[in-house]
Amino acid sequence: MKEYHILSLSGGKDSAALALYIKNNYPDIHKKIQYCFCDTELEVPEVYEYLNKLELYLNKPILYLKPEVSFQHIYDTRKILPKPQNRWCTVELKTKTMQKFIKNLTPSEDCIINLYIGIRADETQRTKTATSNNPNIKEQFLLVKDGLIKKDIIDILNKSGIGLPRYLEWKSRSGCFFCFYQSKLEWINLYERHPDLYKKAMDYEFKNCKEIRNGSFGWRSDITLEEMIKPANIKKIKENYAKMSNKKNKGNAGRLIDLI
């Protein structure tokens, strides 16, 4: 029976640490594994920078998988922005892209696909939802199996010299520059670090102006991006975040709170 080994990198710290861990602790798997990245072409520049560093350390190419249809085309066709209740961006640009790659890789059903997933031992509850309906896919949770927690992940990254992704200095997760899960502070950080990308996100909102006029805004339900970057709002968002941080409210501060 043919056997495949695949690790889909997200551009985040956990999947990167898993790739390094496999290279250093499971050399036989490292020789056979295909490291890949579902590239929406909409990630912040720091994600691509981090993947380049990782590729050099792994001494093995990362395969960039492109979606069949671009975000722009889907947006122009559907004329709606993705939202938490309708995450069509993840499905169309990430999930379907990986499914197609696996299907093309395994034309025969007589095979096993070992899919390595970067879930840590301190978040084992996530393994329950990280399973596939494909009977040929066998999810491998090496970090859980070997008992690695968040501290171990950071140690692996620091010892390798790669460290944490630079985007973690100003946002909490990897992903597209217009991710609707971003807090207001993260949107402001995007505006200050990558104003060109912020402008692109604003353009999508402007094209969606009918929806905005009806009270259902663009990337957020409470404020438009144009309104958010007015000096008074920027000041208030930063003040509220600083206030919560000073109170050492880890629950809120860790999520980069949304108050305005």
PDB file of N, CA, C and O in Angstrom, residues 44 51 67-68 97 120 139 147 166 172 178 236 255:
ATOM      1  N   VAL A  44      -0.179  38.509   5.013  1.00  0.00           N
ATOM      2  CA  VAL A  44       0.689  39.659   5.257  1.00  0.00           C
ATOM      3  C   VAL A  44       2.118  39.274   4.877  1.00  0.00           C
ATOM      4  O   VAL A  44       2.487  38.096   4.925  1.00  0.00           O
ATOM      5  N   LEU A  51       8.014  31.783   6.141  1.00  0.00           N
ATOM      6  CA  LEU A  51       8.081  30.521   5.395  1.00  0.00           C
ATOM      7  C   LEU A  51       9.413  30.374   4.672  1.00  0.00           C
ATOM      8  O   LEU A  51       9.962  29.271   4.580  1.00  0.00           O
ATOM      9  N   PRO A  67      -5.089  28.208  -4.981  1.00  0.00           N
ATOM     10  CA  PRO A  67      -6.495  27.856  -5.218  1.00  0.00           C
ATOM     11  C   PRO A  67      -6.838  27.934  -6.700  1.00  0.00           C
ATOM     12  O   PRO A  67      -6.225  28.694  -7.453  1.00  0.00           O
ATOM     13  N   GLU A  68      -7.816  27.152  -7.122  1.00  0.00           N
ATOM     14  CA  GLU A  68      -8.236  27.164  -8.521  1.00  0.00           C
ATOM     15  C   GLU A  68      -8.819  28.514  -8.913  1.00  0.00           C
ATOM     16  O   GLU A  68      -8.629  28.986 -10.031  1.00  0.00           O
ATOM     17  N   THR A  97      -8.410  23.636  -1.700  1.00  0.00           N
ATOM     18  CA  THR A  97      -7.079  23.560  -2.310  1.00  0.00           C
ATOM     19  C   THR A  97      -6.322  22.341  -1.802  1.00  0.00           C
ATOM     20  O   THR A  97      -5.706  21.601  -2.575  1.00  0.00           O
ATOM     21  N   ARG A 120      -0.982  21.113  19.821  1.00  0.00           N
ATOM     22  CA  ARG A 120      -0.114  20.843  20.969  1.00  0.00           C
ATOM     23  C   ARG A 120      -0.810  19.974  22.018  1.00  0.00           C
ATOM     24  O   ARG A 120      -2.036  19.815  22.005  1.00  0.00           O
ATOM     25  N   GLU A 139      -4.748  11.194  10.552  1.00  0.00           N
ATOM     26  CA  GLU A 139      -4.207  12.388  11.207  1.00  0.00           C
ATOM     27  C   GLU A 139      -3.134  11.993  12.212  1.00  0.00           C
ATOM     28  O   GLU A 139      -3.319  11.054  12.999  1.00  0.00           O
ATOM     29  N   GLY A 147       3.820  14.948  23.979  1.00  0.00           N
ATOM     30  CA  GLY A 147       3.597  15.798  25.155  1.00  0.00           C
ATOM     31  C   GLY A 147       4.171  17.197  25.079  1.00  0.00           C
ATOM     32  O   GLY A 147       4.504  17.789  26.106  1.00  0.00           O
ATOM     33  N   ARG A 166       7.336  37.365  12.794  1.00  0.00           N
ATOM     34  CA  ARG A 166       7.359  38.794  13.130  1.00  0.00           C
ATOM     35  C   ARG A 166       5.966  39.399  13.233  1.00  0.00           C
ATOM     36  O   ARG A 166       5.760  40.387  13.939  1.00  0.00           O
ATOM     37  N   SER A 172      -2.415  38.557  16.283  1.00  0.00           N
ATOM     38  CA  SER A 172      -2.436  37.343  17.110  1.00  0.00           C
ATOM     39  C   SER A 172      -2.379  36.053  16.322  1.00  0.00           C
ATOM     40  O   SER A 172      -2.152  34.993  16.899  1.00  0.00           O
ATOM     41  N   PHE A 178      -6.960  40.841   5.589  1.00  0.00           N
ATOM     42  CA  PHE A 178      -8.278  41.378   5.926  1.00  0.00           C
ATOM     43  C   PHE A 178      -9.092  40.427   6.811  1.00  0.00           C
ATOM     44  O   PHE A 178     -10.314  40.515   6.853  1.00  0.00           O
ATOM     45  N   LYS A 236      -8.724  56.299  20.712  1.00  0.00           N
ATOM     46  CA  LYS A 236      -9.578  55.633  21.693  1.00  0.00           C
ATOM     47  C   LYS A 236      -9.327  54.131  21.731  1.00  0.00           C
ATOM     48  O   LYS A 236      -9.295  53.516  22.809  1.00  0.00           O
ATOM     49  N   ARG A 255      -6.387  38.796  23.599  1.00  0.00           N
ATOM     50  CA  ARG A 255      -7.190  38.770  22.379  1.00  0.00           C
ATOM     51  C   ARG A 255      -7.154  40.098  21.648  1.00  0.00           C
ATOM     52  O   ARG A 255      -7.850  40.274  20.645  1.00  0.00           O
TER      53      ARG A 255
END
